[in-house]
């Protein structure tokens, strides 16, 4: 959004230092001009802020329909920094070794402490962030996706704007037979910040949680999934303003269109369960 020029330049420098073949880069200005980027970096300037999924979808299309000019696309937050020079090469090797691997979720670590927050480990058993594993979702600002996934299941859901768009794509990818890995050896440094710092966080999280279920889950699981998340939200004892915003978003999720509905197959439900995260939590 044009408000982190120094951080963006540092990220681009870390990408340029990657081992192996040169990494082609596109910077998307989400409702803002793109200035000060190195020569050879592609740019896309959107006339308005389309949100996280809309901006990333524009970046995908900058490499042809569904990113077809590339085999793999990396998505990196503009205030992040690749910690090592071999991350791109590790991605190439991982995808080459496993034809069914569709998405890799990187480990996010604080640049000062090196620690990884539990919420940045995309599985229920998150106590050991150094353990790599198969997972059922991924982190939006630090990942790599095989472009065949986009060609087969589509891009991120523009309607979501912010929150849960990664899980929507992950569920569609898993339903199509792709796998997702969390890799602790692929690291993006990123300052530790609470997502609730955003004013719209609680409303978006609740609305998109409902949309996620309505779009992707078998009808029998929709009330179960949303009932569990309602109880979890109350158990966390948010502030009164946060809870009010959450319930406003929850209502909005039921009264507005979530986009096309494509419920996953029951064998995908079982697959998610075997991977450690049944789609009821």
PDB file of C-alpha atoms in Angstrom:
ATOM      1  CA  UNK A   1       0.000   0.000   0.000  1.00  0.00           C
ATOM      2  CA  UNK A   2       3.026   2.251  -0.401  1.00  0.00           C
ATOM      3  CA  UNK A   3       3.598   2.890   3.328  1.00  0.00           C
ATOM      4  CA  UNK A   4       6.655   0.647   3.864  1.00  0.00           C
ATOM      5  CA  UNK A   5       9.234   1.701   1.243  1.00  0.00           C
ATOM      6  CA  UNK A   6      12.292   0.770   3.323  1.00  0.00           C
ATOM      7  CA  UNK A   7      10.910  -2.627   4.317  1.00  0.00           C
ATOM      8  CA  UNK A   8       9.865  -3.354   0.736  1.00  0.00           C
ATOM      9  CA  UNK A   9      13.331  -2.556  -0.586  1.00  0.00           C
ATOM     10  CA  UNK A  10      14.909  -4.833   2.028  1.00  0.00           C
ATOM     11  CA  UNK A  11      12.554  -7.649   1.033  1.00  0.00           C
ATOM     12  CA  UNK A  12      13.364  -7.186  -2.661  1.00  0.00           C
ATOM     13  CA  UNK A  13      17.076  -7.253  -1.838  1.00  0.00           C
ATOM     14  CA  UNK A  14      16.623 -10.551   0.016  1.00  0.00           C
ATOM     15  CA  UNK A  15      14.805 -12.007  -3.001  1.00  0.00           C
ATOM     16  CA  UNK A  16      17.540 -10.824  -5.371  1.00  0.00           C
ATOM     17  CA  UNK A  17      20.145 -12.653  -3.252  1.00  0.00           C
ATOM     18  CA  UNK A  18      18.458 -16.049  -3.610  1.00  0.00           C
ATOM     19  CA  UNK A  19      20.609 -18.897  -4.888  1.00  0.00           C
ATOM     20  CA  UNK A  20      19.950 -20.492  -8.269  1.00  0.00           C
ATOM     21  CA  UNK A  21      17.933 -19.048 -11.129  1.00  0.00           C
ATOM     22  CA  UNK A  22      16.799 -15.452 -10.875  1.00  0.00           C
ATOM     23  CA  UNK A  23      13.439 -14.975  -9.180  1.00  0.00           C
ATOM     24  CA  UNK A  24      11.071 -12.855 -11.262  1.00  0.00           C
ATOM     25  CA  UNK A  25       9.262 -10.296  -9.092  1.00  0.00           C
ATOM     26  CA  UNK A  26       6.048  -8.313  -9.308  1.00  0.00           C
ATOM     27  CA  UNK A  27       5.074  -5.625  -6.801  1.00  0.00           C
ATOM     28  CA  UNK A  28       1.371  -4.825  -6.619  1.00  0.00           C
ATOM     29  CA  UNK A  29       0.325  -1.356  -5.530  1.00  0.00           C
ATOM     30  CA  UNK A  30      -3.024  -2.000  -3.867  1.00  0.00           C
ATOM     31  CA  UNK A  31      -4.650   1.353  -4.491  1.00  0.00           C
ATOM     32  CA  UNK A  32      -1.290   3.149  -4.422  1.00  0.00           C
ATOM     33  CA  UNK A  33       1.513   3.945  -6.873  1.00  0.00           C
ATOM     34  CA  UNK A  34       4.618   1.744  -6.925  1.00  0.00           C
ATOM     35  CA  UNK A  35       7.864   3.721  -6.755  1.00  0.00           C
ATOM     36  CA  UNK A  36      11.496   3.095  -5.929  1.00  0.00           C
ATOM     37  CA  UNK A  37      11.672  -0.545  -6.993  1.00  0.00           C
ATOM     38  CA  UNK A  38      14.782  -1.934  -8.734  1.00  0.00           C
ATOM     39  CA  UNK A  39      15.033  -2.230 -12.493  1.00  0.00           C
ATOM     40  CA  UNK A  40      13.519  -5.461 -13.799  1.00  0.00           C
ATOM     41  CA  UNK A  41      10.807  -5.678 -11.145  1.00  0.00           C
ATOM     42  CA  UNK A  42       7.338  -5.786 -12.675  1.00  0.00           C
ATOM     43  CA  UNK A  43       4.706  -3.491 -11.182  1.00  0.00           C
ATOM     44  CA  UNK A  44       0.925  -3.444 -11.090  1.00  0.00           C
ATOM     45  CA  UNK A  45      -0.895  -0.348  -9.831  1.00  0.00           C
ATOM     46  CA  UNK A  46      -4.512  -0.988  -8.887  1.00  0.00           C
ATOM     47  CA  UNK A  47      -6.792   2.064  -8.891  1.00  0.00           C
ATOM     48  CA  UNK A  48      -8.265   1.078  -5.522  1.00  0.00           C
ATOM     49  CA  UNK A  49      -7.461  -1.179  -2.591  1.00  0.00           C
ATOM     50  CA  UNK A  50      -8.921  -4.592  -3.480  1.00  0.00           C
ATOM     51  CA  UNK A  51      -7.883  -6.192  -0.216  1.00  0.00           C
ATOM     52  CA  UNK A  52      -5.314  -8.909   0.349  1.00  0.00           C
ATOM     53  CA  UNK A  53      -6.810 -11.601  -1.914  1.00  0.00           C
ATOM     54  CA  UNK A  54      -7.665  -9.134  -4.672  1.00  0.00           C
ATOM     55  CA  UNK A  55      -4.145  -7.706  -4.658  1.00  0.00           C
ATOM     56  CA  UNK A  56      -2.539 -11.135  -4.704  1.00  0.00           C
ATOM     57  CA  UNK A  57      -4.789 -12.277  -7.522  1.00  0.00           C
ATOM     58  CA  UNK A  58      -3.632  -9.264  -9.536  1.00  0.00           C
ATOM     59  CA  UNK A  59      -0.053 -10.361  -8.886  1.00  0.00           C
ATOM     60  CA  UNK A  60      -0.830 -13.859 -10.102  1.00  0.00           C
ATOM     61  CA  UNK A  61      -2.301 -12.580 -13.348  1.00  0.00           C
ATOM     62  CA  UNK A  62       0.776 -10.392 -13.919  1.00  0.00           C
ATOM     63  CA  UNK A  63       2.512 -13.660 -14.836  1.00  0.00           C
ATOM     64  CA  UNK A  64      -0.170 -14.694 -17.334  1.00  0.00           C
ATOM     65  CA  UNK A  65      -3.553 -16.393 -16.805  1.00  0.00           C
ATOM     66  CA  UNK A  66      -3.387 -18.189 -13.443  1.00  0.00           C
ATOM     67  CA  UNK A  67       0.330 -17.340 -13.391  1.00  0.00           C
ATOM     68  CA  UNK A  68       0.983 -19.711 -16.304  1.00  0.00           C
ATOM     69  CA  UNK A  69       4.354 -18.126 -17.202  1.00  0.00           C
ATOM     70  CA  UNK A  70       5.761 -19.576 -13.969  1.00  0.00           C
ATOM     71  CA  UNK A  71       5.765 -23.002 -12.320  1.00  0.00           C
ATOM     72  CA  UNK A  72       5.806 -21.637  -8.771  1.00  0.00           C
ATOM     73  CA  UNK A  73       4.710 -18.341  -7.237  1.00  0.00           C
ATOM     74  CA  UNK A  74       5.970 -17.008  -3.895  1.00  0.00           C
ATOM     75  CA  UNK A  75       3.800 -14.618  -1.878  1.00  0.00           C
ATOM     76  CA  UNK A  76       5.711 -12.445   0.590  1.00  0.00           C
ATOM     77  CA  UNK A  77       4.461  -9.659   2.865  1.00  0.00           C
ATOM     78  CA  UNK A  78       6.116  -6.350   2.050  1.00  0.00           C
ATOM     79  CA  UNK A  79       7.431  -5.970   5.619  1.00  0.00           C
ATOM     80  CA  UNK A  80       8.942  -9.450   5.592  1.00  0.00           C
ATOM     81  CA  UNK A  81      12.470 -10.562   4.756  1.00  0.00           C
ATOM     82  CA  UNK A  82      13.753 -13.899   3.494  1.00  0.00           C
ATOM     83  CA  UNK A  83      16.111 -15.098   6.215  1.00  0.00           C
ATOM     84  CA  UNK A  84      18.297 -17.334   4.041  1.00  0.00           C
ATOM     85  CA  UNK A  85      19.674 -17.356   0.499  1.00  0.00           C
ATOM     86  CA  UNK A  86      18.452 -20.876  -0.306  1.00  0.00           C
ATOM     87  CA  UNK A  87      14.681 -20.509   0.214  1.00  0.00           C
ATOM     88  CA  UNK A  88      13.816 -20.322  -3.490  1.00  0.00           C
ATOM     89  CA  UNK A  89      16.060 -23.301  -4.230  1.00  0.00           C
ATOM     90  CA  UNK A  90      14.453 -25.308  -1.397  1.00  0.00           C
ATOM     91  CA  UNK A  91      11.051 -24.544  -2.934  1.00  0.00           C
ATOM     92  CA  UNK A  92      12.159 -25.753  -6.350  1.00  0.00           C
ATOM     93  CA  UNK A  93      13.484 -28.999  -4.886  1.00  0.00           C
ATOM     94  CA  UNK A  94      10.384 -29.620  -2.765  1.00  0.00           C
ATOM     95  CA  UNK A  95       7.962 -29.217  -5.652  1.00  0.00           C
ATOM     96  CA  UNK A  96      10.150 -31.270  -7.999  1.00  0.00           C
ATOM     97  CA  UNK A  97      10.353 -34.127  -5.475  1.00  0.00           C
ATOM     98  CA  UNK A  98       6.593 -34.319  -4.818  1.00  0.00           C
ATOM     99  CA  UNK A  99       4.246 -33.935  -7.829  1.00  0.00           C
ATOM    100  CA  UNK A 100       1.186 -33.725  -5.546  1.00  0.00           C
ATOM    101  CA  UNK A 101       2.620 -30.931  -3.409  1.00  0.00           C
ATOM    102  CA  UNK A 102       0.579 -27.835  -4.230  1.00  0.00           C
ATOM    103  CA  UNK A 103       1.388 -25.303  -1.495  1.00  0.00           C
ATOM    104  CA  UNK A 104       4.245 -24.671   0.940  1.00  0.00           C
ATOM    105  CA  UNK A 105       3.766 -22.569   4.061  1.00  0.00           C
ATOM    106  CA  UNK A 106       6.971 -20.951   5.330  1.00  0.00           C
ATOM    107  CA  UNK A 107       7.894 -20.506   8.977  1.00  0.00           C
ATOM    108  CA  UNK A 108       7.486 -16.900  10.116  1.00  0.00           C
ATOM    109  CA  UNK A 109      10.018 -15.785  12.722  1.00  0.00           C
ATOM    110  CA  UNK A 110      10.546 -12.548  14.608  1.00  0.00           C
ATOM    111  CA  UNK A 111      13.704 -10.871  13.226  1.00  0.00           C
ATOM    112  CA  UNK A 112      14.943  -9.896  16.694  1.00  0.00           C
ATOM    113  CA  UNK A 113      14.234 -13.039  18.709  1.00  0.00           C
ATOM    114  CA  UNK A 114      13.985 -15.695  15.998  1.00  0.00           C
ATOM    115  CA  UNK A 115      10.867 -17.022  17.719  1.00  0.00           C
ATOM    116  CA  UNK A 116       7.750 -18.216  15.893  1.00  0.00           C
ATOM    117  CA  UNK A 117       4.345 -17.437  17.386  1.00  0.00           C
ATOM    118  CA  UNK A 118       1.905 -20.343  17.814  1.00  0.00           C
ATOM    119  CA  UNK A 119      -0.604 -18.645  15.508  1.00  0.00           C
ATOM    120  CA  UNK A 120       2.011 -18.748  12.750  1.00  0.00           C
ATOM    121  CA  UNK A 121       2.159 -22.541  12.783  1.00  0.00           C
ATOM    122  CA  UNK A 122      -0.770 -23.659  10.568  1.00  0.00           C
ATOM    123  CA  UNK A 123      -1.856 -26.724  12.572  1.00  0.00           C
ATOM    124  CA  UNK A 124      -3.539 -27.467  15.898  1.00  0.00           C
ATOM    125  CA  UNK A 125      -0.396 -29.007  17.441  1.00  0.00           C
ATOM    126  CA  UNK A 126       1.674 -25.845  17.234  1.00  0.00           C
ATOM    127  CA  UNK A 127       3.961 -26.201  20.261  1.00  0.00           C
ATOM    128  CA  UNK A 128       6.997 -27.096  18.139  1.00  0.00           C
ATOM    129  CA  UNK A 129       7.378 -24.637  15.244  1.00  0.00           C
ATOM    130  CA  UNK A 130      10.587 -26.391  14.156  1.00  0.00           C
ATOM    131  CA  UNK A 131       8.694 -29.542  13.156  1.00  0.00           C
ATOM    132  CA  UNK A 132       7.759 -29.628   9.472  1.00  0.00           C
ATOM    133  CA  UNK A 133       4.584 -31.500   8.543  1.00  0.00           C
ATOM    134  CA  UNK A 134       1.642 -31.872   6.213  1.00  0.00           C
ATOM    135  CA  UNK A 135      -1.002 -29.278   7.097  1.00  0.00           C
ATOM    136  CA  UNK A 136      -4.496 -28.206   6.033  1.00  0.00           C
ATOM    137  CA  UNK A 137      -3.934 -24.474   5.514  1.00  0.00           C
ATOM    138  CA  UNK A 138      -1.086 -22.004   5.039  1.00  0.00           C
ATOM    139  CA  UNK A 139       0.128 -18.509   5.897  1.00  0.00           C
ATOM    140  CA  UNK A 140      -0.843 -15.915   3.313  1.00  0.00           C
ATOM    141  CA  UNK A 141       2.201 -13.654   3.556  1.00  0.00           C
ATOM    142  CA  UNK A 142       4.874 -16.357   3.455  1.00  0.00           C
ATOM    143  CA  UNK A 143       4.181 -19.184   1.051  1.00  0.00           C
ATOM    144  CA  UNK A 144       4.800 -20.764  -2.331  1.00  0.00           C
ATOM    145  CA  UNK A 145       2.108 -22.166  -4.615  1.00  0.00           C
ATOM    146  CA  UNK A 146       2.391 -24.349  -7.692  1.00  0.00           C
ATOM    147  CA  UNK A 147       0.614 -22.409 -10.449  1.00  0.00           C
ATOM    148  CA  UNK A 148      -1.206 -25.575 -11.572  1.00  0.00           C
ATOM    149  CA  UNK A 149      -3.239 -25.199  -8.359  1.00  0.00           C
ATOM    150  CA  UNK A 150      -4.589 -21.822  -9.483  1.00  0.00           C
ATOM    151  CA  UNK A 151      -5.323 -23.170 -12.953  1.00  0.00           C
ATOM    152  CA  UNK A 152      -7.293 -26.053 -11.460  1.00  0.00           C
ATOM    153  CA  UNK A 153      -9.186 -24.534  -8.512  1.00  0.00           C
ATOM    154  CA  UNK A 154      -9.044 -20.772  -9.132  1.00  0.00           C
ATOM    155  CA  UNK A 155      -7.436 -17.951  -7.186  1.00  0.00           C
ATOM    156  CA  UNK A 156      -8.044 -16.445  -3.789  1.00  0.00           C
ATOM    157  CA  UNK A 157     -11.601 -15.278  -2.993  1.00  0.00           C
ATOM    158  CA  UNK A 158     -11.722 -11.553  -3.824  1.00  0.00           C
ATOM    159  CA  UNK A 159     -14.865 -11.116  -1.713  1.00  0.00           C
ATOM    160  CA  UNK A 160     -13.048 -11.878   1.542  1.00  0.00           C
ATOM    161  CA  UNK A 161     -10.845  -8.734   1.374  1.00  0.00           C
ATOM    162  CA  UNK A 162      -9.001  -9.768   4.558  1.00  0.00           C
ATOM    163  CA  UNK A 163      -8.927 -12.981   6.679  1.00  0.00           C
ATOM    164  CA  UNK A 164      -9.394 -16.691   5.928  1.00  0.00           C
ATOM    165  CA  UNK A 165      -8.767 -16.371   2.191  1.00  0.00           C
ATOM    166  CA  UNK A 166      -5.839 -18.796   2.536  1.00  0.00           C
ATOM    167  CA  UNK A 167      -7.994 -21.504   4.125  1.00  0.00           C
ATOM    168  CA  UNK A 168     -10.596 -21.103   1.374  1.00  0.00           C
ATOM    169  CA  UNK A 169      -7.921 -21.780  -1.262  1.00  0.00           C
ATOM    170  CA  UNK A 170      -6.353 -24.543   0.845  1.00  0.00           C
ATOM    171  CA  UNK A 171      -9.632 -26.448   1.188  1.00  0.00           C
ATOM    172  CA  UNK A 172     -10.290 -26.214  -2.547  1.00  0.00           C
ATOM    173  CA  UNK A 173      -6.759 -27.402  -3.288  1.00  0.00           C
ATOM    174  CA  UNK A 174      -7.045 -30.340  -0.879  1.00  0.00           C
ATOM    175  CA  UNK A 175     -10.414 -31.273  -2.373  1.00  0.00           C
ATOM    176  CA  UNK A 176      -8.721 -31.396  -5.788  1.00  0.00           C
ATOM    177  CA  UNK A 177      -6.074 -33.794  -4.480  1.00  0.00           C
ATOM    178  CA  UNK A 178      -3.181 -31.414  -3.768  1.00  0.00           C
ATOM    179  CA  UNK A 179      -1.127 -31.501  -0.559  1.00  0.00           C
ATOM    180  CA  UNK A 180       0.135 -28.660   1.666  1.00  0.00           C
ATOM    181  CA  UNK A 181       3.401 -28.662   3.626  1.00  0.00           C
ATOM    182  CA  UNK A 182       4.572 -26.496   6.504  1.00  0.00           C
ATOM    183  CA  UNK A 183       8.359 -26.166   6.193  1.00  0.00           C
ATOM    184  CA  UNK A 184      10.275 -24.890   9.206  1.00  0.00           C
ATOM    185  CA  UNK A 185      13.489 -24.532   7.167  1.00  0.00           C
ATOM    186  CA  UNK A 186      11.969 -21.946   4.829  1.00  0.00           C
ATOM    187  CA  UNK A 187      11.927 -18.784   6.931  1.00  0.00           C
ATOM    188  CA  UNK A 188      10.470 -15.313   6.488  1.00  0.00           C
ATOM    189  CA  UNK A 189      11.477 -12.762   9.107  1.00  0.00           C
ATOM    190  CA  UNK A 190       8.455 -10.669  10.054  1.00  0.00           C
ATOM    191  CA  UNK A 191       7.866  -8.346  13.033  1.00  0.00           C
ATOM    192  CA  UNK A 192       5.598  -9.895  15.659  1.00  0.00           C
ATOM    193  CA  UNK A 193       2.352  -7.943  15.674  1.00  0.00           C
ATOM    194  CA  UNK A 194      -1.136  -8.813  16.875  1.00  0.00           C
ATOM    195  CA  UNK A 195      -3.650  -9.154  14.005  1.00  0.00           C
ATOM    196  CA  UNK A 196      -6.291  -7.551  16.212  1.00  0.00           C
ATOM    197  CA  UNK A 197      -4.437  -4.235  15.796  1.00  0.00           C
ATOM    198  CA  UNK A 198      -6.555  -3.726  12.684  1.00  0.00           C
ATOM    199  CA  UNK A 199      -9.834  -1.932  13.340  1.00  0.00           C
ATOM    200  CA  UNK A 200     -11.801  -4.243  11.050  1.00  0.00           C
ATOM    201  CA  UNK A 201     -10.142  -7.458  12.274  1.00  0.00           C
ATOM    202  CA  UNK A 202     -12.960  -8.855  14.418  1.00  0.00           C
ATOM    203  CA  UNK A 203     -15.713  -8.122  11.897  1.00  0.00           C
ATOM    204  CA  UNK A 204     -13.785  -9.566   8.953  1.00  0.00           C
ATOM    205  CA  UNK A 205     -12.724 -12.680  10.849  1.00  0.00           C
ATOM    206  CA  UNK A 206     -16.317 -13.468  11.830  1.00  0.00           C
ATOM    207  CA  UNK A 207     -17.901 -12.639   8.469  1.00  0.00           C
ATOM    208  CA  UNK A 208     -15.329 -14.592   6.490  1.00  0.00           C
ATOM    209  CA  UNK A 209     -15.520 -17.560   8.849  1.00  0.00           C
ATOM    210  CA  UNK A 210     -19.214 -17.847   7.957  1.00  0.00           C
ATOM    211  CA  UNK A 211     -18.493 -17.361   4.263  1.00  0.00           C
ATOM    212  CA  UNK A 212     -15.750 -19.999   4.408  1.00  0.00           C
ATOM    213  CA  UNK A 213     -18.168 -22.561   5.808  1.00  0.00           C
ATOM    214  CA  UNK A 214     -21.041 -21.654   3.493  1.00  0.00           C
ATOM    215  CA  UNK A 215     -18.778 -21.876   0.426  1.00  0.00           C
ATOM    216  CA  UNK A 216     -16.868 -25.039   1.196  1.00  0.00           C
ATOM    217  CA  UNK A 217     -18.376 -27.353   3.793  1.00  0.00           C
ATOM    218  CA  UNK A 218     -21.022 -30.055   3.365  1.00  0.00           C
ATOM    219  CA  UNK A 219     -24.342 -28.691   4.663  1.00  0.00           C
ATOM    220  CA  UNK A 220     -24.296 -30.933   7.752  1.00  0.00           C
ATOM    221  CA  UNK A 221     -20.968 -29.497   8.918  1.00  0.00           C
ATOM    222  CA  UNK A 222     -21.757 -25.790   8.477  1.00  0.00           C
ATOM    223  CA  UNK A 223     -23.624 -25.326  11.807  1.00  0.00           C
ATOM    224  CA  UNK A 224     -21.146 -27.580  13.639  1.00  0.00           C
ATOM    225  CA  UNK A 225     -18.102 -25.661  12.402  1.00  0.00           C
ATOM    226  CA  UNK A 226     -19.609 -22.244  13.121  1.00  0.00           C
ATOM    227  CA  UNK A 227     -20.992 -23.361  16.488  1.00  0.00           C
ATOM    228  CA  UNK A 228     -17.534 -24.507  17.591  1.00  0.00           C
ATOM    229  CA  UNK A 229     -16.000 -21.199  16.530  1.00  0.00           C
ATOM    230  CA  UNK A 230     -18.717 -19.246  18.343  1.00  0.00           C
ATOM    231  CA  UNK A 231     -17.897 -21.102  21.564  1.00  0.00           C
ATOM    232  CA  UNK A 232     -14.136 -20.642  21.053  1.00  0.00           C
ATOM    233  CA  UNK A 233     -14.609 -16.915  20.507  1.00  0.00           C
ATOM    234  CA  UNK A 234     -16.637 -16.543  23.697  1.00  0.00           C
ATOM    235  CA  UNK A 235     -14.113 -18.638  25.641  1.00  0.00           C
ATOM    236  CA  UNK A 236     -11.354 -16.200  24.694  1.00  0.00           C
ATOM    237  CA  UNK A 237     -13.301 -13.427  26.449  1.00  0.00           C
ATOM    238  CA  UNK A 238     -12.781 -10.586  23.967  1.00  0.00           C
ATOM    239  CA  UNK A 239     -13.563  -7.022  24.952  1.00  0.00           C
ATOM    240  CA  UNK A 240     -17.111  -5.775  24.613  1.00  0.00           C
ATOM    241  CA  UNK A 241     -16.321  -3.633  21.503  1.00  0.00           C
ATOM    242  CA  UNK A 242     -14.482  -6.578  19.902  1.00  0.00           C
ATOM    243  CA  UNK A 243     -17.335  -8.965  20.662  1.00  0.00           C
ATOM    244  CA  UNK A 244     -19.866  -6.499  19.260  1.00  0.00           C
ATOM    245  CA  UNK A 245     -17.845  -6.201  16.050  1.00  0.00           C
ATOM    246  CA  UNK A 246     -17.505 -10.007  15.899  1.00  0.00           C
ATOM    247  CA  UNK A 247     -21.253 -10.595  16.158  1.00  0.00           C
ATOM    248  CA  UNK A 248     -21.842  -7.882  13.558  1.00  0.00           C
ATOM    249  CA  UNK A 249     -19.534  -9.726  11.180  1.00  0.00           C
ATOM    250  CA  UNK A 250     -21.124 -13.083  12.048  1.00  0.00           C
ATOM    251  CA  UNK A 251     -24.538 -11.703  11.105  1.00  0.00           C
ATOM    252  CA  UNK A 252     -23.130 -10.157   7.935  1.00  0.00           C
ATOM    253  CA  UNK A 253     -21.744 -13.536   6.929  1.00  0.00           C
ATOM    254  CA  UNK A 254     -25.256 -15.009   6.957  1.00  0.00           C
ATOM    255  CA  UNK A 255     -27.042 -12.088   5.302  1.00  0.00           C
ATOM    256  CA  UNK A 256     -24.630 -11.453   2.411  1.00  0.00           C
ATOM    257  CA  UNK A 257     -23.485 -13.603  -0.486  1.00  0.00           C
ATOM    258  CA  UNK A 258     -20.251 -15.544   0.089  1.00  0.00           C
ATOM    259  CA  UNK A 259     -19.733 -16.195  -3.607  1.00  0.00           C
ATOM    260  CA  UNK A 260     -20.050 -19.570  -5.354  1.00  0.00           C
ATOM    261  CA  UNK A 261     -20.691 -22.635  -3.211  1.00  0.00           C
ATOM    262  CA  UNK A 262     -18.606 -25.745  -3.969  1.00  0.00           C
ATOM    263  CA  UNK A 263     -18.875 -28.080  -0.964  1.00  0.00           C
ATOM    264  CA  UNK A 264     -15.925 -30.393  -0.463  1.00  0.00           C
ATOM    265  CA  UNK A 265     -16.373 -34.143  -0.792  1.00  0.00           C
ATOM    266  CA  UNK A 266     -16.741 -36.279   2.317  1.00  0.00           C
ATOM    267  CA  UNK A 267     -13.475 -38.014   1.487  1.00  0.00           C
ATOM    268  CA  UNK A 268     -11.824 -34.609   1.763  1.00  0.00           C
ATOM    269  CA  UNK A 269     -13.407 -34.172   5.179  1.00  0.00           C
ATOM    270  CA  UNK A 270     -11.827 -37.489   6.173  1.00  0.00           C
ATOM    271  CA  UNK A 271      -8.524 -36.417   4.646  1.00  0.00           C
ATOM    272  CA  UNK A 272      -8.526 -33.210   6.704  1.00  0.00           C
ATOM    273  CA  UNK A 273      -9.322 -35.273   9.781  1.00  0.00           C
ATOM    274  CA  UNK A 274      -6.412 -37.638   9.149  1.00  0.00           C
ATOM    275  CA  UNK A 275      -4.126 -34.633   8.702  1.00  0.00           C
ATOM    276  CA  UNK A 276      -5.036 -33.522  12.212  1.00  0.00           C
ATOM    277  CA  UNK A 277      -7.607 -30.802  11.614  1.00  0.00           C
ATOM    278  CA  UNK A 278     -11.174 -31.955  10.901  1.00  0.00           C
ATOM    279  CA  UNK A 279     -13.210 -29.113   9.371  1.00  0.00           C
ATOM    280  CA  UNK A 280     -15.206 -28.520  12.525  1.00  0.00           C
ATOM    281  CA  UNK A 281     -12.504 -26.476  14.270  1.00  0.00           C
TER     282      UNK A 281
END
